[in-house]
mmCIF file of C-alpha atoms in Angstrom:
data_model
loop_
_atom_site.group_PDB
_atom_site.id
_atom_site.type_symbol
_atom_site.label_atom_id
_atom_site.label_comp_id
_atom_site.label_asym_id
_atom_site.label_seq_id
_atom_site.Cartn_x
_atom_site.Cartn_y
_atom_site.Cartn_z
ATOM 1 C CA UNK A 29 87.822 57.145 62.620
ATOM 2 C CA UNK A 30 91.706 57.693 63.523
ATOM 3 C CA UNK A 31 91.569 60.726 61.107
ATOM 4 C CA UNK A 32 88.801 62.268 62.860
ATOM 5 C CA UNK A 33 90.489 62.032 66.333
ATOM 6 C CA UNK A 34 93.428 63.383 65.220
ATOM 7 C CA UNK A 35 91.804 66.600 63.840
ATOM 8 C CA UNK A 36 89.817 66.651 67.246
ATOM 9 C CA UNK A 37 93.036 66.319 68.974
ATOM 10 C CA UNK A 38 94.540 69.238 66.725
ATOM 11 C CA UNK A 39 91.940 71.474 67.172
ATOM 12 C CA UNK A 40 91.506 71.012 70.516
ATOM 13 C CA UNK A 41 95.611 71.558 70.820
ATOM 14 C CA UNK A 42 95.061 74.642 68.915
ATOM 15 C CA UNK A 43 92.514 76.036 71.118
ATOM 16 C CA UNK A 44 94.414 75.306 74.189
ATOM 17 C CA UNK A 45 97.407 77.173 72.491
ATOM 18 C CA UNK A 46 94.910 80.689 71.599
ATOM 19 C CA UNK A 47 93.723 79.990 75.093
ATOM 20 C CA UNK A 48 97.051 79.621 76.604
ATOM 21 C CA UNK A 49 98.313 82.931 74.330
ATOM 22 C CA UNK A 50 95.285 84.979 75.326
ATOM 23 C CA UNK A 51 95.850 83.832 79.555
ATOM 24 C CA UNK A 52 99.840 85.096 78.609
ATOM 25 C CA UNK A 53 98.274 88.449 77.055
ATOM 26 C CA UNK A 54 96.581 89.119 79.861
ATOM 27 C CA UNK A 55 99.098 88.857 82.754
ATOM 28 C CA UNK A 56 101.339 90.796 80.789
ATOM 29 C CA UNK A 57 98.975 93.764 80.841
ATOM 30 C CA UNK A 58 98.474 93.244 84.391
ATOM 31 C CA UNK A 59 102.250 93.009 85.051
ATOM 32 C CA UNK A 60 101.974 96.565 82.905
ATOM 33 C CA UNK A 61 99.203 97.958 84.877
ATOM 34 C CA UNK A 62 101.245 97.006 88.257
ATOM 35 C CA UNK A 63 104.238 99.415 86.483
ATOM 36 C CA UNK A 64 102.712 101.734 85.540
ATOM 37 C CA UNK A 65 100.534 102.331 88.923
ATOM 38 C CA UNK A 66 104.290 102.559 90.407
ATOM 39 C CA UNK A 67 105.402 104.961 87.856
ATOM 40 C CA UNK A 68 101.667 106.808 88.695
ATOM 41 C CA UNK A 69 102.306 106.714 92.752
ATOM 42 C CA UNK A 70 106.014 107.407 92.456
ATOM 43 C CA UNK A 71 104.562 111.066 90.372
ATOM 44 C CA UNK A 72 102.405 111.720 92.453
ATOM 45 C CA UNK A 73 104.782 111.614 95.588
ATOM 46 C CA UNK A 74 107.142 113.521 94.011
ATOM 47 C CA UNK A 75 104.557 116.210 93.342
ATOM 48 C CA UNK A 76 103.413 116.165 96.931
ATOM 49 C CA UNK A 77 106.662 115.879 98.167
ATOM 50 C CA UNK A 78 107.947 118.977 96.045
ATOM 51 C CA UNK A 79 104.775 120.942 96.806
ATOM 52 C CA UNK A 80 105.485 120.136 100.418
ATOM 53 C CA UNK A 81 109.312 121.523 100.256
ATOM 54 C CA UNK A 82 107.692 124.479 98.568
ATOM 55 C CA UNK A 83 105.796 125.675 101.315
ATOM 56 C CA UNK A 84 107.946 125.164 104.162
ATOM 57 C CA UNK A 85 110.476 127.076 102.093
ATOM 58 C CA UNK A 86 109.428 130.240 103.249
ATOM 59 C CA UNK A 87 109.244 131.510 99.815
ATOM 60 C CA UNK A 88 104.991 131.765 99.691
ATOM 61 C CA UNK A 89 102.758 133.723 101.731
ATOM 62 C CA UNK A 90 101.786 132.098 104.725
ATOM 63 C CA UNK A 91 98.762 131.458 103.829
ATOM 64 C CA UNK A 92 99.397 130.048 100.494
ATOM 65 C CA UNK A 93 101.817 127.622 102.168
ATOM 66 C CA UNK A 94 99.741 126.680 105.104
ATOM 67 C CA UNK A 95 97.195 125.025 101.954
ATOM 68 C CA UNK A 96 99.716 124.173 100.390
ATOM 69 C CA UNK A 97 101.074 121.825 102.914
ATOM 70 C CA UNK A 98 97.827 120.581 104.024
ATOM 71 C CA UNK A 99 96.979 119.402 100.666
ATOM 72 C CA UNK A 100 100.095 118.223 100.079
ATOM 73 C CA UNK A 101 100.392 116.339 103.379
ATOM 74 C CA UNK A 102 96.811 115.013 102.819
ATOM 75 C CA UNK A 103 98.240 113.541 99.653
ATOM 76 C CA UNK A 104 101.230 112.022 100.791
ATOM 77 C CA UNK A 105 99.144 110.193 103.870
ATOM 78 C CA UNK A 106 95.981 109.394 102.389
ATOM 79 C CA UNK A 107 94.501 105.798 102.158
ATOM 80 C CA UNK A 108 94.136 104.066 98.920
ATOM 81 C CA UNK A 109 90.261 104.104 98.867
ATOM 82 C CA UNK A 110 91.021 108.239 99.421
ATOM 83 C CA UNK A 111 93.793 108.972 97.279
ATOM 84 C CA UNK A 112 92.157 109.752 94.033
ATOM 85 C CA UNK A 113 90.286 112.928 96.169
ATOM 86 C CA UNK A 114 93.600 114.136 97.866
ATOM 87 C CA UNK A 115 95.723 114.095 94.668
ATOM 88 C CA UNK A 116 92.839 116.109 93.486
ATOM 89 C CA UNK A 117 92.812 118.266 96.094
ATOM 90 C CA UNK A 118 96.428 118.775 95.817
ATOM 91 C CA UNK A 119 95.823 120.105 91.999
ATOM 92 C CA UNK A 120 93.540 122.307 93.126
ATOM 93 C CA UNK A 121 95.589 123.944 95.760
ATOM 94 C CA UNK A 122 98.515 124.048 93.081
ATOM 95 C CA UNK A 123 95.922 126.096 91.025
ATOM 96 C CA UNK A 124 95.108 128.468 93.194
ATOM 97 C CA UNK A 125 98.724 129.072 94.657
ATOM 98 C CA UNK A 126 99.759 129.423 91.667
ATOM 99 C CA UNK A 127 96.742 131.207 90.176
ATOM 100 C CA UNK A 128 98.615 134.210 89.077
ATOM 101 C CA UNK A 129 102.110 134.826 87.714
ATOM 102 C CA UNK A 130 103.033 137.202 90.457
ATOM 103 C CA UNK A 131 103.128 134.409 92.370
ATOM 104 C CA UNK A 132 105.316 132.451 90.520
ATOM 105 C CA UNK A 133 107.677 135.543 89.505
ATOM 106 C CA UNK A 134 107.883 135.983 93.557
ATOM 107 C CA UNK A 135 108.968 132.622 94.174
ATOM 108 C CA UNK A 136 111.842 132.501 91.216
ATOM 109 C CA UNK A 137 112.687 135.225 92.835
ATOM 110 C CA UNK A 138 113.804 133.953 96.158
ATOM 111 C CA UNK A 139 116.488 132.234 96.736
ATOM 112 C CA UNK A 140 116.535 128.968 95.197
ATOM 113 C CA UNK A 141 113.208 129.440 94.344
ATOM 114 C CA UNK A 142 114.302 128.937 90.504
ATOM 115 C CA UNK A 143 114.943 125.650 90.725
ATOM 116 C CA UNK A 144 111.770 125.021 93.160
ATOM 117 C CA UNK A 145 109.388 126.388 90.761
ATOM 118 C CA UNK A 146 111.114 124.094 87.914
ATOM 119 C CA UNK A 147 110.847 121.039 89.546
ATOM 120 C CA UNK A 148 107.809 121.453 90.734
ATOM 121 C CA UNK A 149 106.267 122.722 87.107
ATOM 122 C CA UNK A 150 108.387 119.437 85.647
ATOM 123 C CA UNK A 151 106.582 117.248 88.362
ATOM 124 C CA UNK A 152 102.986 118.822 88.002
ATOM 125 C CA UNK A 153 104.054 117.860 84.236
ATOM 126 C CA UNK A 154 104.431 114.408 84.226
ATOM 127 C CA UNK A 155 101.069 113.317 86.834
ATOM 128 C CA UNK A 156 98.710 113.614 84.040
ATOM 129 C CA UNK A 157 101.495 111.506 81.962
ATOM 130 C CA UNK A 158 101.471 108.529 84.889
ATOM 131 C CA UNK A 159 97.667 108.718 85.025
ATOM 132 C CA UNK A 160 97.310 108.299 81.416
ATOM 133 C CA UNK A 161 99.827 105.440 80.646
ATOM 134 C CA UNK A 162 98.079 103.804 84.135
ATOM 135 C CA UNK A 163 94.479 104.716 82.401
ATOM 136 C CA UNK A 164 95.689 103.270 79.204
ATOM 137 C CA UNK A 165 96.947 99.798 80.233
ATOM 138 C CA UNK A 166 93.814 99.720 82.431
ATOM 139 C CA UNK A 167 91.588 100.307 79.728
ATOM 140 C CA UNK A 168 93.459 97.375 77.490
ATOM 141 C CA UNK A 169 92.918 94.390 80.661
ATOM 142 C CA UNK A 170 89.309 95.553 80.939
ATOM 143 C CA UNK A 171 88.462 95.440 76.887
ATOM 144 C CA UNK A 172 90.287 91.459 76.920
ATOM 145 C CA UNK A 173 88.600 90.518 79.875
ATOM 146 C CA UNK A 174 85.382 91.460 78.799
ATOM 147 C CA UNK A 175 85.897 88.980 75.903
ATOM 148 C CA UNK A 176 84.160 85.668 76.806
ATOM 149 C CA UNK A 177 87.024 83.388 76.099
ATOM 150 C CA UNK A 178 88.529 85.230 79.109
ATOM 151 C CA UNK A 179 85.392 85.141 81.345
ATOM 152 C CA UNK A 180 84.211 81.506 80.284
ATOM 153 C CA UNK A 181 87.647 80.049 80.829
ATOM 154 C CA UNK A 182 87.951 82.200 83.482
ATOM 155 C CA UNK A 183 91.632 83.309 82.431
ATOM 156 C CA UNK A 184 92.227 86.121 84.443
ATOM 157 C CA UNK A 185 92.310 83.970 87.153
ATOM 158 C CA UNK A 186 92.305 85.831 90.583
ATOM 159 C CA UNK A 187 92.903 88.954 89.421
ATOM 160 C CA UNK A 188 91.152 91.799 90.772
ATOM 161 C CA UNK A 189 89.447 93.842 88.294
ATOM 162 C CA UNK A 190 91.310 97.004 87.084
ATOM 163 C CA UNK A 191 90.164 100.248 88.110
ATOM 164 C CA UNK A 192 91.281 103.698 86.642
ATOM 165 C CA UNK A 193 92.873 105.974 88.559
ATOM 166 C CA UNK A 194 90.891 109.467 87.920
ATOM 167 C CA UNK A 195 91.592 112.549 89.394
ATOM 168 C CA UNK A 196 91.762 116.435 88.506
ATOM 169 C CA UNK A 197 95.563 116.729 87.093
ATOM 170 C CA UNK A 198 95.262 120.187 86.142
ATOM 171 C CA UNK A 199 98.623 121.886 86.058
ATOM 172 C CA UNK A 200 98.580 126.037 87.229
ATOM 173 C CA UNK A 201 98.838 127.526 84.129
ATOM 174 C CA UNK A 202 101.082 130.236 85.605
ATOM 175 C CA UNK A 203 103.676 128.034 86.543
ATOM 176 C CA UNK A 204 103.380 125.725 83.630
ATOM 177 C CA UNK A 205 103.820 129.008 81.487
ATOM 178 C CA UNK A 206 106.834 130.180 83.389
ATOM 179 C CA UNK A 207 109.260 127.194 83.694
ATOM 180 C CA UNK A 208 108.769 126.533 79.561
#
Protein backbone atom coordinates (compact mmCIF):
# COMPACT_ATOMS: atom_id res chain seq x y z
CA UNK A 1 0.00 0.00 0.00
CA UNK A 2 2.81 2.67 1.08
CA UNK A 3 4.71 1.57 -2.13
CA UNK A 4 1.89 2.29 -4.29
CA UNK A 5 1.37 5.87 -2.92
CA UNK A 6 4.68 6.69 -3.24
CA UNK A 7 4.86 5.85 -7.00
CA UNK A 8 1.45 7.81 -7.25
CA UNK A 9 3.07 10.59 -5.49
CA UNK A 10 6.18 10.33 -7.96
CA UNK A 11 4.37 10.25 -10.90
CA UNK A 12 2.13 12.70 -10.12
CA UNK A 13 5.44 14.97 -9.05
CA UNK A 14 6.74 14.13 -12.38
CA UNK A 15 3.83 15.27 -14.25
CA UNK A 16 3.58 18.45 -12.41
CA UNK A 17 7.36 18.98 -13.27
CA UNK A 18 6.64 18.24 -17.56
CA UNK A 19 3.66 20.40 -16.81
CA UNK A 20 5.48 23.03 -15.01
CA UNK A 21 8.50 22.77 -17.93
CA UNK A 22 6.00 22.90 -20.77
CA UNK A 23 3.94 26.31 -18.86
CA UNK A 24 7.99 27.72 -18.69
CA UNK A 25 8.35 26.80 -22.58
CA UNK A 26 5.64 28.60 -23.38
CA UNK A 27 6.09 32.05 -21.76
CA UNK A 28 9.42 32.04 -23.01
CA UNK A 29 8.18 31.98 -26.60
CA UNK A 30 5.77 34.55 -25.76
CA UNK A 31 8.43 36.72 -24.05
CA UNK A 32 10.20 35.95 -27.74
CA UNK A 33 7.23 36.80 -29.73
CA UNK A 34 6.87 40.23 -27.58
CA UNK A 35 10.83 40.87 -28.96
CA UNK A 36 10.64 40.14 -31.79
CA UNK A 37 7.22 42.18 -32.62
CA UNK A 38 9.54 45.17 -31.21
CA UNK A 39 12.37 44.32 -33.39
CA UNK A 40 9.33 43.94 -36.34
CA UNK A 41 7.68 47.58 -35.39
CA UNK A 42 11.02 49.22 -34.70
CA UNK A 43 11.82 48.00 -38.91
CA UNK A 44 9.11 48.98 -39.98
CA UNK A 45 9.36 52.63 -38.52
CA UNK A 46 12.57 52.99 -39.64
CA UNK A 47 11.47 52.13 -43.16
CA UNK A 48 8.63 54.60 -42.99
CA UNK A 49 10.55 56.99 -41.34
CA UNK A 50 13.46 56.80 -44.03
CA UNK A 51 10.94 56.64 -46.88
CA UNK A 52 9.41 59.71 -45.32
CA UNK A 53 12.95 61.74 -45.20
CA UNK A 54 13.23 60.56 -48.77
CA UNK A 55 10.52 62.38 -50.14
CA UNK A 56 10.64 65.56 -48.44
CA UNK A 57 14.25 65.58 -49.57
CA UNK A 58 13.54 67.10 -52.68
CA UNK A 59 15.51 64.56 -54.44
CA UNK A 60 12.18 62.63 -56.27
CA UNK A 61 9.75 63.96 -58.57
CA UNK A 62 6.98 65.50 -56.98
CA UNK A 63 4.85 63.19 -57.65
CA UNK A 64 6.79 60.24 -56.64
CA UNK A 65 7.29 61.94 -53.27
CA UNK A 66 3.82 63.15 -52.72
CA UNK A 67 3.03 58.85 -52.63
CA UNK A 68 5.70 58.40 -51.16
CA UNK A 69 4.91 60.36 -48.12
CA UNK A 70 1.38 59.43 -48.01
CA UNK A 71 2.19 55.87 -47.76
CA UNK A 72 4.75 56.40 -45.62
CA UNK A 73 2.79 58.68 -43.27
CA UNK A 74 -0.14 56.18 -43.47
CA UNK A 75 2.35 53.71 -42.08
CA UNK A 76 3.81 55.51 -39.41
CA UNK A 77 0.05 56.55 -38.03
CA UNK A 78 -1.93 53.64 -38.69
CA UNK A 79 -3.87 51.63 -35.98
CA UNK A 80 -2.87 48.20 -35.03
CA UNK A 81 -5.99 46.44 -36.51
CA UNK A 82 -4.67 48.57 -39.93
CA UNK A 83 -1.11 48.26 -39.91
CA UNK A 84 -0.53 45.07 -41.73
CA UNK A 85 -2.43 47.04 -45.00
CA UNK A 86 -0.34 50.33 -44.62
CA UNK A 87 3.07 48.60 -44.29
CA UNK A 88 1.83 46.97 -47.38
CA UNK A 89 0.95 49.82 -48.97
CA UNK A 90 4.16 51.38 -48.14
CA UNK A 91 6.01 48.35 -50.17
CA UNK A 92 4.08 48.98 -52.86
CA UNK A 93 4.74 52.62 -53.19
CA UNK A 94 8.57 51.73 -52.62
CA UNK A 95 8.04 49.51 -55.77
CA UNK A 96 6.79 51.72 -57.91
CA UNK A 97 9.10 54.76 -56.90
CA UNK A 98 11.61 52.84 -57.30
CA UNK A 99 10.38 50.82 -60.28
CA UNK A 100 13.20 51.71 -62.51
CA UNK A 101 16.91 52.34 -61.99
CA UNK A 102 16.78 55.80 -63.40
CA UNK A 103 15.18 56.54 -60.51
CA UNK A 104 17.47 55.35 -58.20
CA UNK A 105 20.67 56.56 -60.31
CA UNK A 106 18.79 60.17 -60.01
CA UNK A 107 18.54 60.09 -56.44
CA UNK A 108 22.42 58.87 -55.72
CA UNK A 109 22.90 61.48 -57.65
CA UNK A 110 21.75 64.34 -55.56
CA UNK A 111 23.21 65.47 -52.90
CA UNK A 112 23.28 63.16 -50.13
CA UNK A 113 21.14 61.11 -51.93
CA UNK A 114 23.95 58.23 -51.65
CA UNK A 115 23.56 57.65 -48.37
CA UNK A 116 19.54 58.05 -48.59
CA UNK A 117 19.20 55.42 -51.10
CA UNK A 118 21.57 53.09 -48.80
CA UNK A 119 19.75 53.34 -45.85
CA UNK A 120 16.75 53.11 -47.17
CA UNK A 121 17.72 49.80 -49.46
CA UNK A 122 19.43 48.47 -45.89
CA UNK A 123 16.00 49.22 -44.13
CA UNK A 124 13.64 47.82 -46.96
CA UNK A 125 16.28 44.85 -46.27
CA UNK A 126 15.77 43.90 -42.97
CA UNK A 127 11.39 44.21 -42.81
CA UNK A 128 11.02 40.92 -44.39
CA UNK A 129 13.88 39.76 -41.75
CA UNK A 130 11.60 41.23 -38.58
CA UNK A 131 8.48 39.70 -40.14
CA UNK A 132 10.00 36.39 -40.44
CA UNK A 133 11.77 35.96 -37.01
CA UNK A 134 8.11 37.56 -35.62
CA UNK A 135 6.32 34.79 -38.06
CA UNK A 136 8.65 32.20 -36.78
CA UNK A 137 8.30 32.51 -32.97
CA UNK A 138 4.56 32.91 -33.72
CA UNK A 139 4.32 29.85 -35.50
CA UNK A 140 6.33 27.88 -32.47
CA UNK A 141 3.50 29.32 -29.44
CA UNK A 142 0.69 28.31 -31.80
CA UNK A 143 2.12 24.51 -32.64
CA UNK A 144 2.64 24.07 -28.31
CA UNK A 145 -0.53 25.48 -27.62
CA UNK A 146 -2.35 23.44 -29.84
CA UNK A 147 -0.99 20.46 -27.82
CA UNK A 148 -3.67 19.37 -25.29
CA UNK A 149 -1.51 19.33 -22.25
CA UNK A 150 -1.44 23.11 -22.92
CA UNK A 151 -5.20 23.54 -23.65
CA UNK A 152 -6.47 20.95 -20.92
CA UNK A 153 -4.31 22.48 -18.23
CA UNK A 154 -4.96 25.52 -19.68
CA UNK A 155 -1.14 26.65 -19.49
CA UNK A 156 -1.05 29.50 -21.54
CA UNK A 157 -2.93 31.10 -19.12
CA UNK A 158 -4.31 34.56 -20.30
CA UNK A 159 -2.46 34.87 -23.11
CA UNK A 160 -3.92 36.12 -26.16
CA UNK A 161 -3.50 33.95 -29.05
CA UNK A 162 -0.59 34.79 -31.44
CA UNK A 163 -1.29 36.18 -34.68
CA UNK A 164 1.22 36.57 -37.65
CA UNK A 165 2.05 39.61 -38.85
CA UNK A 166 1.61 39.32 -42.88
CA UNK A 167 2.14 41.85 -45.22
CA UNK A 168 3.67 42.44 -48.85
CA UNK A 169 7.59 43.06 -47.93
CA UNK A 170 8.67 43.24 -51.36
CA UNK A 171 11.86 45.23 -51.68
CA UNK A 172 12.20 47.52 -55.32
CA UNK A 173 14.40 45.53 -57.07
CA UNK A 174 16.10 48.64 -58.49
CA UNK A 175 17.18 49.88 -55.37
CA UNK A 176 17.93 46.57 -53.82
CA UNK A 177 20.21 46.04 -56.99
CA UNK A 178 21.94 49.35 -56.66
CA UNK A 179 23.03 49.73 -52.98
CA UNK A 180 24.67 45.85 -53.19
Amino acid sequence: MTATLIWILVALVVIGLYLSWTAGRLDRLHARIDAARAALDAQLLRRASVAQELATSGVLDPAASIVLYEAAHAARQAVEEQREVAESELSQALRAVFAEAQQVDAVREAPGGEEAALELAEAVRRVPMARRFHNDAVRAARALRRHRKVRWFRLAGHAPFPMAFEMDDEPPTALTERAA
